[in-house]
Amino acid sequence: MSSALETHALTRRFGRVLAVDGVSMTVPKQAVYGFLGRNGAGKTTTLKMLLGLLRPSEGRALVDGIDVATNRIAAARKVGALLEAHGFYANLSGRENMDLTRRLLGLPKTEIDRVLAVVEMTGDASRRVGGYSLGMRQRLGLARAMLGAPPVLILDEPTNGLDPDGIADMRRFLRDLPGKTGATVLLSSHLLGEIEQTASHVGVVHAGRLVLEGELTTLRAGVAAQIAVRATDAKAALSLVRAKGLKAETRDGEVVATLKPGQAAEPACADLNRALVQAGIDVVAIGPRARSLEGLYRQVTAVEAWKEAA
Amino acid sequence: MLTPLYVEIAKLKRSLALALAGLAPGLIAVFAFFSALRMDEARPWEMWMMQGAGIWAFFMLPMSVTALTALVAHMEHGPKSWDHLRALPVPRWRLYAAKAVCVLGLVAIMSVLVPTLTWAALETAAAIKPVVRPTGVIDWTGVAVVLGRMYLAALLLTAIQLWVALRFASFVPALSVGIGGTFFAVVATSAKQGVFLPWQMPVNMLATETWRWQTALALGCGVGLLVLILMLISLSRREVR
C-alpha cells in the first residue's frame, strides 16, 4: 500500500445538488497534496467523507487502505484534522481544550507540550481561547490535529486568518513535515500560491469533479511556455505578437504570449524581441514566464467550463 | 465511557450551564428567604420544604431543564465542534451518552440544592428575624423521596429537551418546546390528562391520588429512558452538516 488516502468514484448528493461527482483521487504516502478548487467546488465535502463525517452517496474513501464507511474508528485513528470550524470552547484555556482531545485519544499529558511547542503556542496556552486571535486558533487547531502524531493530516484552509509571517511559517512547516515525521498532508485551499509553494502533489477539483491530479513538477512541465512583454505601446505589441501566430492577451499592462506546444521559450523570446524592435516598438522588459500552477489551473478550468457550456 | 464523561464535566468549567445549575435552585431559596422575612409568625419546616418542592416541580424544573439542555448543547453548536468530536476515533454514541449523563447529573445536583439552599435561606432569615424560625423538624427522608420521584418523573421531559437541543443548532426549537410544554403544564394543572404531559409529570409527584403520581412516575421514568436510548441511536447515526 503506497497511498495514504484514496477515493474511488466518490460521489455525494445533497438532494438534487451533486456536490462531489465521482472523485477518484490518490494521495501518495509522505506527500503534501494540495487539494485545489474554488469555494463550493466540493473540497470540504470530499474531506468530510474522508473523515467519515458525511456518508458517500456512491463510491469509497480509504485511509491507509481502511474503508472509512465500514471501519470509521480504525480509519480515524490514522488521521488528524484541522477543519474550517475549529470547535474550541471559549470558556476554556488553550491547554484545557487540548486536554479534552488528548483524553479522548488516550494520549499522555506530555503530548500536549510537544505539539504546543511545534506551533509555538506554549506561552499562550494558559489563556482562555475566547481571547485568541483567528491566527492563534488556527495554530492551536493544527497542534490539536497533530496530537498523537497521526500518519495523515487533513487540513482545510490551514492559513486562514494567519498574518504574512504566520503564513510563511505554516508553509515551511507543512513542506518539511513529511521529511521530519513521515506524515502525509492533504491540504485544501482555494489559494493557488499557497498550494504552489507548499505541495508536492496537486489535485484540482472543479464543480465536484477531479479535473487534474499529479505531481506538481510533472504537471508544470506540461504547461505551454509563455513570454511576457512590457512595451511602451502595449496595443501595438499585442497586434504584432498575434500577427506572428501566437495566442496573446494583456494582463496587468503586460502582453502575455502563449507559445505553441513544444516551442522553446528562450529562442522564441529573442525572436520576438527582435521583431518588436524592428517594428519600432520600444521594449521595456521581455522574458519567459515561470510555468505556474496558475497557468495550469486556468487551462484545466477553462477546458472544463467549455465542456459545461457545450 | 468514563473518559467522554470526564471530558463533558471538564467542559462545564466557567460555563453558563454550570452557573444556571446553581442559580435556579438559588432563586427558590431567595424567594423563601424574602417570604419568611415578610411574615410575622413561624411556619412548619414541612410547609416550607413542600412549597420549595412545589415551585421546583411546577415551574422551575421544566424551565431549568429547557435552559440547561439548550446551554449544554450550545457548547458544541456555538463553536461548531461536532465535526471535530465526531471525527475522533471514539464511538459517537458515547459522546452523546456522556452529554446525557452530564445533564442528568446537573439536574440531580439542582434537585439536591433546592431543599439545601431553602434550608440555608430560612436559617438565615430566622437569624435576622427569630420570630419566623420554622417550627418542627425537617423530614429529610420525606423531602428526598419527593424530590427523587420528581427527578425520575422528569426523565422524559429532560430526554425530549436534550434531544431537541442537540438535534437543532439554533436555540429556537429547544426553547419553543420547553416554553410551550411548561405553559401547557401550567394551564392544564387540574386536567386529568395532564398526567400524560411530560412537563407536568414532576408536579404530579405531589398529587394525593396514588394512581396519579404512580402513572406519572412510571411514564416519566420508563418512557424517558426509552427516549434517551432512541436519542442516542438517532444522533449517532445522523450526519451533522
Coordinates of C-alpha atoms in Angstrom, one line a residue:
Chain A
M1 CA 0.0 0.0 0.0
S2 CA 1.7 3.2 -1.2
S3 CA -1.1 5.6 -0.9
A4 CA -2.2 7.3 2.4
L5 CA -5.6 8.4 1.1
E6 CA -7.6 7.1 -1.8
T7 CA -11.1 7.7 -3.1
H8 CA -12.8 5.6 -5.7
A9 CA -15.7 7.2 -7.7
L10 CA -16.6 9.2 -4.6
T11 CA -20.0 10.9 -5.0
R12 CA -22.2 12.9 -2.8
R13 CA -25.5 14.4 -3.5
F14 CA -27.5 16.8 -1.3
G15 CA -31.0 16.4 -2.6
R16 CA -30.7 17.4 -6.3
V17 CA -27.4 19.0 -5.9
L18 CA -24.4 16.9 -6.9
A19 CA -21.6 18.3 -4.6
V20 CA -19.0 15.6 -5.4
D21 CA -19.1 13.8 -8.7
G22 CA -17.2 10.5 -9.0
V23 CA -13.9 11.8 -7.5
S24 CA -11.1 9.2 -7.7
M25 CA -8.0 10.7 -6.0
T26 CA -4.8 9.1 -4.7
V27 CA -2.6 10.8 -2.1
P28 CA 0.8 9.1 -2.0
K29 CA 2.4 8.5 1.4
Q30 CA 4.6 11.3 2.6
A31 CA 3.2 13.7 0.0
V32 CA 1.9 17.2 0.7
Y33 CA -1.1 17.0 -1.5
G34 CA -2.7 20.3 -2.4
F35 CA -6.4 20.0 -3.0
L36 CA -7.3 23.0 -5.0
G37 CA -10.6 24.4 -6.1
R38 CA -12.9 27.4 -5.9
N39 CA -15.2 27.9 -3.0
G40 CA -18.1 25.5 -3.4
A41 CA -16.1 23.2 -5.7
G42 CA -16.6 20.2 -3.4
K43 CA -13.3 20.2 -1.4
T44 CA -14.8 20.3 2.1
T45 CA -17.5 17.7 1.2
T46 CA -14.7 15.4 0.0
L47 CA -12.7 16.0 3.1
K48 CA -15.7 15.3 5.3
M49 CA -16.3 12.0 3.5
L50 CA -12.6 11.1 4.1
L51 CA -13.2 11.8 7.8
G52 CA -16.4 9.8 8.0
L53 CA -18.5 12.9 8.8
L54 CA -20.6 12.5 5.6
R55 CA -21.6 9.3 4.0
P56 CA -20.9 9.0 0.3
S57 CA -23.9 8.6 -2.0
E58 CA -21.7 6.3 -4.0
G59 CA -18.0 5.2 -4.1
R60 CA -15.5 4.6 -1.4
A61 CA -13.0 6.6 0.7
L62 CA -9.9 4.8 2.1
V63 CA -7.4 5.9 4.7
D64 CA -4.3 3.9 4.7
G65 CA -6.3 1.1 3.0
I66 CA -9.1 1.2 5.6
D67 CA -12.6 1.8 4.3
V68 CA -14.0 4.8 6.2
A69 CA -17.6 3.8 5.7
T70 CA -17.1 0.3 7.2
N71 CA -14.4 0.9 9.7
R72 CA -14.6 4.5 10.7
I73 CA -12.9 4.3 14.1
A74 CA -9.8 2.4 12.7
A75 CA -9.6 4.9 9.9
A76 CA -10.0 7.9 12.3
R77 CA -7.0 6.6 14.4
K78 CA -4.8 7.3 11.4
V79 CA -6.0 10.9 10.8
G80 CA -5.6 14.3 12.5
A81 CA -7.8 17.0 11.1
L82 CA -8.0 20.8 11.1
L83 CA -11.4 21.8 9.9
E84 CA -12.7 25.2 8.9
A85 CA -14.6 25.5 12.2
H86 CA -12.1 25.0 14.9
G87 CA -14.6 23.9 17.6
F88 CA -12.8 25.3 20.6
Y89 CA -14.6 26.0 23.8
A90 CA -14.1 29.7 24.5
N91 CA -14.6 29.3 28.3
L92 CA -11.5 27.0 28.5
S93 CA -7.8 27.8 28.0
G94 CA -5.9 26.5 25.0
R95 CA -4.3 23.8 27.2
E96 CA -7.6 22.8 28.6
N97 CA -9.1 22.5 25.1
M98 CA -6.1 20.4 24.0
D99 CA -6.5 18.2 27.1
L100 CA -10.1 17.3 26.2
T101 CA -9.0 15.8 22.8
R102 CA -5.9 14.3 24.4
R103 CA -8.1 12.4 26.9
L104 CA -10.4 11.2 24.2
L105 CA -7.4 9.9 22.2
G106 CA -5.9 8.3 25.3
L107 CA -2.6 10.0 25.0
P108 CA -0.1 11.0 27.7
K109 CA -0.1 14.6 29.0
T110 CA 3.4 15.3 27.6
E111 CA 1.9 15.1 24.1
I112 CA 0.2 18.5 24.7
D113 CA 3.6 20.2 25.4
R114 CA 5.1 18.6 22.4
V115 CA 2.5 19.8 19.9
L116 CA 2.2 23.3 21.5
A117 CA 5.9 23.7 21.1
V118 CA 5.7 22.7 17.5
V119 CA 3.2 25.5 16.7
E120 CA 4.9 28.0 19.2
M121 CA 1.8 28.3 21.4
T122 CA 3.3 27.2 24.7
G123 CA 3.3 30.7 26.1
D124 CA -0.3 31.4 25.3
A125 CA -1.7 28.0 26.2
S126 CA -2.9 29.1 29.7
R127 CA -5.0 31.9 28.3
R128 CA -8.7 31.4 27.5
V129 CA -9.4 30.6 23.9
G130 CA -12.2 33.3 23.9
G131 CA -9.4 35.9 23.8
Y132 CA -7.4 34.2 21.0
S133 CA -7.0 35.8 17.5
L134 CA -8.0 33.8 14.5
G135 CA -4.4 33.0 13.7
M136 CA -3.8 31.7 17.2
R137 CA -6.9 29.5 17.0
Q138 CA -5.6 28.2 13.7
R139 CA -2.2 27.3 15.2
L140 CA -3.9 25.7 18.2
G141 CA -6.1 23.7 15.7
L142 CA -3.0 22.5 13.9
A143 CA -1.5 21.5 17.2
R144 CA -4.6 19.5 18.1
A145 CA -4.6 17.8 14.7
M146 CA -1.1 16.7 15.4
L147 CA -1.9 15.1 18.8
G148 CA -0.6 11.5 18.8
A149 CA 1.4 12.2 15.6
P150 CA -1.1 10.7 13.2
P151 CA 0.3 9.4 9.9
V152 CA -2.2 11.5 7.9
L153 CA -3.1 15.2 8.4
I154 CA -6.2 16.6 6.7
L155 CA -6.1 20.4 6.8
D156 CA -8.9 22.6 5.5
E157 CA -7.6 26.0 4.6
P158 CA -4.9 26.0 7.2
T159 CA -3.5 29.5 6.5
N160 CA -6.9 31.2 7.1
G161 CA -6.5 34.1 9.5
L162 CA -2.7 33.9 9.7
D163 CA -0.6 37.0 9.2
P164 CA 2.1 37.0 6.4
D165 CA 4.8 35.7 8.8
G166 CA 2.4 33.1 10.1
I167 CA 1.6 32.0 6.5
A168 CA 5.2 31.7 5.6
D169 CA 5.9 29.7 8.8
M170 CA 2.9 27.4 8.1
R171 CA 4.1 26.8 4.5
R172 CA 7.6 25.9 5.6
F173 CA 6.2 23.7 8.4
L174 CA 3.9 21.8 6.2
R175 CA 6.6 21.4 3.4
D176 CA 9.0 20.0 5.9
L177 CA 6.5 17.8 7.8
P178 CA 6.7 14.6 5.6
G179 CA 10.5 14.7 5.7
K180 CA 10.6 15.1 9.5
T181 CA 7.8 12.9 10.6
G182 CA 6.9 10.7 7.7
A183 CA 3.4 12.1 7.7
T184 CA 1.2 12.7 4.7
V185 CA -0.6 16.1 4.4
L186 CA -3.8 16.7 2.5
L187 CA -4.1 20.4 2.3
S188 CA -7.3 22.0 0.9
S189 CA -7.2 25.6 -0.3
H190 CA -8.6 27.9 -2.9
L191 CA -5.3 29.8 -3.0
L192 CA -3.1 28.8 -5.9
G193 CA 0.0 30.4 -4.5
E194 CA -0.3 28.6 -1.2
I195 CA -0.6 25.2 -2.9
E196 CA 2.2 26.0 -5.3
Q197 CA 4.6 26.9 -2.6
T198 CA 3.7 24.0 -0.3
A199 CA 2.5 21.0 -2.2
S200 CA 4.5 18.2 -3.9
H201 CA 1.3 16.9 -5.5
V202 CA -1.9 18.6 -6.6
G203 CA -5.5 17.7 -7.3
V204 CA -7.8 20.2 -8.8
V205 CA -11.5 19.9 -8.2
H206 CA -14.0 21.8 -10.3
A207 CA -17.8 21.6 -10.0
G208 CA -17.4 18.5 -7.9
R209 CA -15.1 16.7 -10.3
L210 CA -11.4 16.0 -10.0
V211 CA -10.2 17.5 -13.3
L212 CA -6.4 17.2 -12.7
E213 CA -4.2 15.3 -10.4
G214 CA -0.5 14.5 -10.3
E215 CA 3.0 15.5 -9.1
L216 CA 3.4 19.3 -9.4
T217 CA 6.7 19.2 -11.2
T218 CA 5.3 16.8 -13.8
L219 CA 2.2 18.8 -14.3
R220 CA 4.1 22.1 -14.6
A221 CA 6.2 20.6 -17.4
G222 CA 3.1 20.0 -19.4
V223 CA 2.1 23.7 -19.3
A224 CA 2.7 25.6 -22.6
A225 CA 5.5 28.1 -22.2
Q226 CA 4.7 31.8 -22.1
I227 CA 6.5 35.0 -22.8
A228 CA 5.8 38.3 -21.0
V229 CA 6.4 41.5 -22.8
R230 CA 6.3 45.0 -21.3
A231 CA 6.4 47.6 -24.1
T232 CA 5.8 51.3 -24.3
D233 CA 2.9 50.6 -26.8
A234 CA 1.2 47.5 -25.4
K235 CA -1.6 47.6 -28.1
A236 CA 0.9 47.6 -30.9
A237 CA 2.9 44.9 -29.2
L238 CA -0.2 42.7 -28.8
S239 CA -1.0 43.1 -32.5
L240 CA 2.5 42.1 -33.5
V241 CA 2.6 39.1 -31.3
R242 CA -0.8 37.9 -32.7
A243 CA 0.4 38.6 -36.2
K244 CA 3.2 36.1 -35.5
G245 CA 0.6 33.4 -34.9
L246 CA 0.8 33.3 -31.1
K247 CA -2.1 33.4 -28.7
A248 CA -1.8 36.6 -26.6
E249 CA -3.6 38.7 -24.1
T250 CA -2.9 41.7 -22.0
R251 CA -2.5 41.1 -18.2
D252 CA -1.6 43.9 -15.8
G253 CA -0.1 46.0 -18.6
E254 CA 1.9 43.1 -19.9
V255 CA 1.4 41.2 -23.2
V256 CA 1.4 37.5 -22.3
A257 CA 2.1 35.3 -25.3
T258 CA 1.5 31.6 -25.1
L259 CA 3.9 29.6 -27.3
K260 CA 3.0 26.6 -29.4
P261 CA 3.3 23.1 -27.8
G262 CA 7.0 22.1 -27.7
Q263 CA 8.2 25.5 -28.7
A264 CA 11.2 26.5 -26.6
A265 CA 10.8 29.8 -24.7
E266 CA 14.3 31.4 -25.0
P267 CA 14.8 31.4 -28.8
A268 CA 11.2 32.5 -29.2
C269 CA 11.8 35.3 -26.7
A270 CA 14.9 36.5 -28.7
D271 CA 12.9 36.3 -32.0
L272 CA 10.0 38.2 -30.6
N273 CA 12.3 40.9 -29.1
R274 CA 14.0 41.4 -32.5
A275 CA 10.6 41.6 -34.3
L276 CA 9.3 44.2 -31.8
V277 CA 12.4 46.4 -32.1
Q278 CA 12.4 46.2 -35.9
A279 CA 8.7 47.3 -35.8
G280 CA 9.7 50.4 -33.8
I281 CA 8.1 49.3 -30.6
D282 CA 10.2 50.1 -27.5
V283 CA 10.6 47.0 -25.3
V284 CA 10.9 47.8 -21.6
A285 CA 11.2 44.2 -20.5
I286 CA 10.8 40.8 -22.1
G287 CA 11.3 37.2 -20.7
P288 CA 9.8 33.8 -20.3
R289 CA 7.2 33.4 -17.6
A290 CA 7.6 30.8 -15.0
R291 CA 5.4 27.7 -15.6
S292 CA 3.0 28.3 -12.8
L293 CA 0.2 26.3 -11.2
E294 CA -2.0 29.3 -12.0
G295 CA -1.4 28.7 -15.7
L296 CA -2.2 25.0 -15.3
Y297 CA -5.3 25.8 -13.2
R298 CA -6.6 28.3 -15.8
Q299 CA -6.0 25.8 -18.6
V300 CA -7.9 22.9 -17.0
T301 CA -10.8 25.0 -15.5
A302 CA -11.2 26.8 -18.9
V303 CA -11.5 23.4 -20.6
E304 CA -14.0 22.2 -18.0
A305 CA -16.0 25.5 -18.4
W306 CA -16.0 25.0 -22.1
K307 CA -17.2 21.4 -21.7
E308 CA -20.0 22.5 -19.4
A309 CA -21.1 25.2 -21.9
A310 CA -21.0 22.7 -24.8
Chain B
M1 CA -17.4 5.6 28.8
L2 CA -15.7 7.4 31.7
T3 CA -13.3 9.4 29.6
P4 CA -16.1 11.1 27.5
L5 CA -18.0 11.7 30.7
Y6 CA -14.9 13.3 32.3
V7 CA -14.5 15.5 29.1
E8 CA -18.1 16.6 29.4
I9 CA -17.7 17.6 33.0
A10 CA -14.4 19.4 32.2
K11 CA -16.2 21.5 29.5
L12 CA -18.6 22.8 32.2
K13 CA -15.8 24.8 33.8
R14 CA -16.6 28.5 33.8
S15 CA -19.7 27.8 31.7
L16 CA -23.2 29.3 31.8
A17 CA -24.7 25.8 32.2
L18 CA -22.9 25.4 35.5
A19 CA -23.9 28.8 36.7
L20 CA -27.5 28.0 35.8
A21 CA -27.3 24.8 37.9
G22 CA -26.6 26.9 41.0
L23 CA -28.9 29.9 40.1
A24 CA -32.2 28.1 39.5
P25 CA -32.4 26.4 43.0
G26 CA -30.9 29.6 44.4
L27 CA -33.9 31.6 43.2
I28 CA -36.3 29.3 45.1
A29 CA -34.2 29.8 48.2
V30 CA -34.2 33.6 47.7
F31 CA -38.0 33.5 47.3
A32 CA -38.3 31.5 50.6
F33 CA -35.9 33.9 52.3
F34 CA -38.0 37.1 51.5
S35 CA -41.3 35.3 52.1
A36 CA -40.1 34.4 55.6
L37 CA -38.9 37.9 56.3
R38 CA -42.4 39.3 55.3
M39 CA -44.1 37.0 57.8
D40 CA -44.9 37.7 61.5
E41 CA -45.2 34.2 62.6
A42 CA -43.4 30.9 62.2
R43 CA -44.5 28.1 59.8
P44 CA -43.5 24.5 60.0
W45 CA -40.5 23.2 58.1
E46 CA -42.6 20.7 56.2
M47 CA -44.7 23.5 54.7
W48 CA -41.6 25.4 53.6
M49 CA -40.0 22.3 52.1
M50 CA -43.1 21.3 50.2
Q51 CA -43.6 24.9 48.9
G52 CA -40.0 24.8 47.6
A53 CA -40.6 21.4 46.0
G54 CA -43.8 22.6 44.5
I55 CA -42.2 25.6 42.8
W56 CA -39.4 23.4 41.6
A57 CA -41.7 20.8 40.1
F58 CA -44.4 23.1 38.8
F59 CA -42.3 25.7 37.0
M60 CA -38.6 25.9 37.8
L61 CA -37.6 22.3 36.9
P62 CA -39.1 22.3 33.4
M63 CA -37.8 25.8 32.7
S64 CA -34.3 25.0 34.1
V65 CA -34.1 21.8 32.1
T66 CA -35.1 23.8 29.0
A67 CA -32.3 26.3 29.6
L68 CA -29.8 23.8 30.8
T69 CA -30.1 21.4 27.8
A70 CA -30.0 24.3 25.4
L71 CA -26.8 25.7 27.0
V72 CA -25.1 22.3 27.2
A73 CA -25.9 21.6 23.5
H74 CA -24.9 25.1 22.5
M75 CA -21.4 24.4 23.9
E76 CA -21.0 22.3 20.8
H77 CA -23.3 24.1 18.4
G78 CA -21.7 27.5 19.1
P79 CA -18.1 26.8 18.2
K80 CA -19.3 24.1 15.7
S81 CA -17.3 21.4 17.5
W82 CA -19.4 18.5 16.4
D83 CA -17.2 17.9 13.3
H84 CA -14.1 17.7 15.5
L85 CA -15.7 15.5 18.0
R86 CA -17.4 13.2 15.5
A87 CA -14.1 12.8 13.5
L88 CA -12.3 11.4 16.5
P89 CA -11.8 7.6 16.9
V90 CA -14.5 7.4 19.6
P91 CA -17.9 5.7 19.2
R92 CA -20.3 8.6 18.6
W93 CA -23.0 7.2 20.9
R94 CA -20.6 7.5 23.8
L95 CA -20.2 11.3 23.1
Y96 CA -23.9 11.8 23.3
A97 CA -24.4 9.4 26.2
A98 CA -21.8 11.3 28.2
K99 CA -23.7 14.5 27.5
A100 CA -26.9 13.0 28.6
V101 CA -25.3 11.6 31.8
C102 CA -23.8 15.1 32.4
V103 CA -27.2 16.8 32.1
L104 CA -28.9 14.3 34.3
G105 CA -26.2 14.7 36.8
L106 CA -26.7 18.5 36.8
V107 CA -30.4 18.1 37.2
A108 CA -29.8 15.8 40.2
I109 CA -27.4 18.3 41.8
M110 CA -30.1 21.0 41.3
S111 CA -32.7 18.7 42.9
V112 CA -30.4 18.4 45.9
L113 CA -29.7 22.1 46.0
V114 CA -33.4 23.0 46.2
P115 CA -34.0 21.8 49.8
T116 CA -30.4 22.5 50.9
L117 CA -30.5 26.1 49.8
T118 CA -34.0 26.6 51.0
W119 CA -32.9 25.3 54.5
A120 CA -29.9 27.7 54.4
A121 CA -32.1 30.6 53.3
L122 CA -34.7 30.0 56.1
E123 CA -31.9 29.6 58.7
T124 CA -30.5 33.0 57.6
A125 CA -34.0 34.6 57.7
A126 CA -34.5 33.1 61.2
A127 CA -31.2 34.6 62.4
I128 CA -32.3 38.0 61.1
K129 CA -35.9 37.7 62.4
P130 CA -36.1 35.0 65.1
V131 CA -39.9 35.0 65.2
V132 CA -40.1 33.4 61.8
R133 CA -37.9 30.4 62.7
P134 CA -39.6 27.4 61.2
T135 CA -41.2 25.0 63.6
G136 CA -40.8 21.2 63.9
V137 CA -38.1 19.2 62.3
I138 CA -37.2 18.6 58.7
D139 CA -38.2 15.2 57.4
W140 CA -35.1 14.9 55.2
T141 CA -36.1 11.4 54.1
G142 CA -39.5 12.5 53.0
V143 CA -38.1 15.5 51.2
A144 CA -35.6 13.3 49.4
V145 CA -38.3 10.8 48.4
V146 CA -40.5 13.5 46.9
L147 CA -37.6 15.2 45.1
G148 CA -36.2 11.9 43.9
R149 CA -39.5 11.0 42.4
M150 CA -39.7 14.4 40.7
Y151 CA -36.3 13.8 39.3
L152 CA -37.2 10.4 37.9
A153 CA -40.6 11.7 36.6
A154 CA -38.6 14.5 34.8
L155 CA -36.5 12.0 32.8
L156 CA -38.9 12.1 29.9
L157 CA -39.0 15.9 29.6
T158 CA -35.2 16.0 30.1
A159 CA -34.8 13.5 27.3
I160 CA -37.1 15.4 24.9
Q161 CA -35.5 18.7 25.7
L162 CA -31.9 17.3 25.3
W163 CA -32.8 15.6 22.0
V164 CA -34.3 18.7 20.5
A165 CA -31.4 20.9 21.8
L166 CA -28.7 18.5 20.4
R167 CA -30.6 18.0 17.1
F168 CA -31.0 21.6 16.2
A169 CA -28.1 24.1 16.2
S170 CA -30.5 27.0 16.9
F171 CA -31.8 27.8 20.4
V172 CA -35.3 28.4 19.0
P173 CA -36.7 24.9 18.7
A174 CA -35.5 23.8 22.1
L175 CA -36.8 27.0 23.8
S176 CA -40.1 26.8 21.9
V177 CA -40.7 23.2 23.0
G178 CA -39.7 24.0 26.6
I179 CA -41.7 27.2 27.0
G180 CA -44.7 25.6 25.2
G181 CA -44.5 22.5 27.3
T182 CA -44.3 24.4 30.6
F183 CA -47.1 26.7 29.5
F184 CA -49.5 23.8 28.8
A185 CA -48.4 22.1 32.0
V186 CA -49.4 25.2 33.9
V187 CA -52.7 25.8 32.2
A188 CA -53.6 22.1 32.3
T189 CA -52.8 21.7 36.0
S190 CA -56.3 20.4 37.1
A191 CA -56.9 18.4 33.9
K192 CA -56.8 14.6 34.4
Q193 CA -55.0 14.2 31.1
G194 CA -52.2 16.4 32.4
V195 CA -50.6 13.3 33.9
F196 CA -49.6 12.3 30.3
L197 CA -47.9 15.6 29.6
P198 CA -44.1 15.2 30.2
W199 CA -43.7 18.8 31.5
Q200 CA -46.4 18.1 34.2
M201 CA -45.1 14.7 35.3
P202 CA -42.8 16.1 38.1
V203 CA -45.6 18.1 39.7
N204 CA -47.8 15.0 39.8
M205 CA -45.4 13.7 42.4
L206 CA -47.2 16.0 44.9
A207 CA -50.6 14.5 44.0
T208 CA -52.6 12.8 46.7
E209 CA -54.2 10.3 44.4
T210 CA -51.9 7.3 44.2
W211 CA -52.8 6.4 40.6
R212 CA -51.8 9.9 39.5
W213 CA -48.3 10.0 40.9
Q214 CA -47.6 6.4 40.1
T215 CA -48.7 6.8 36.5
A216 CA -46.7 10.0 36.0
L217 CA -43.6 8.3 37.6
A218 CA -43.8 5.2 35.5
L219 CA -44.3 7.1 32.3
G220 CA -41.8 9.8 33.1
C221 CA -39.1 7.3 34.1
G222 CA -39.8 4.4 31.7
V223 CA -40.6 6.4 28.6
G224 CA -37.8 8.8 29.5
L225 CA -35.2 6.0 29.4
L226 CA -36.6 4.8 26.1
V227 CA -36.5 8.2 24.6
L228 CA -32.9 8.6 25.8
I229 CA -31.9 5.4 24.0
L230 CA -33.7 6.4 20.8
M231 CA -31.9 9.8 21.0
L232 CA -28.5 8.1 21.2
I233 CA -29.3 5.9 18.2
S234 CA -30.7 8.7 16.2
L235 CA -28.0 11.3 16.9
S236 CA -25.1 8.8 16.5
R237 CA -26.4 7.8 13.0
R238 CA -27.3 11.2 11.6
E239 CA -24.9 13.5 9.7
V240 CA -24.1 16.9 11.0
R241 CA -23.6 19.3 8.1

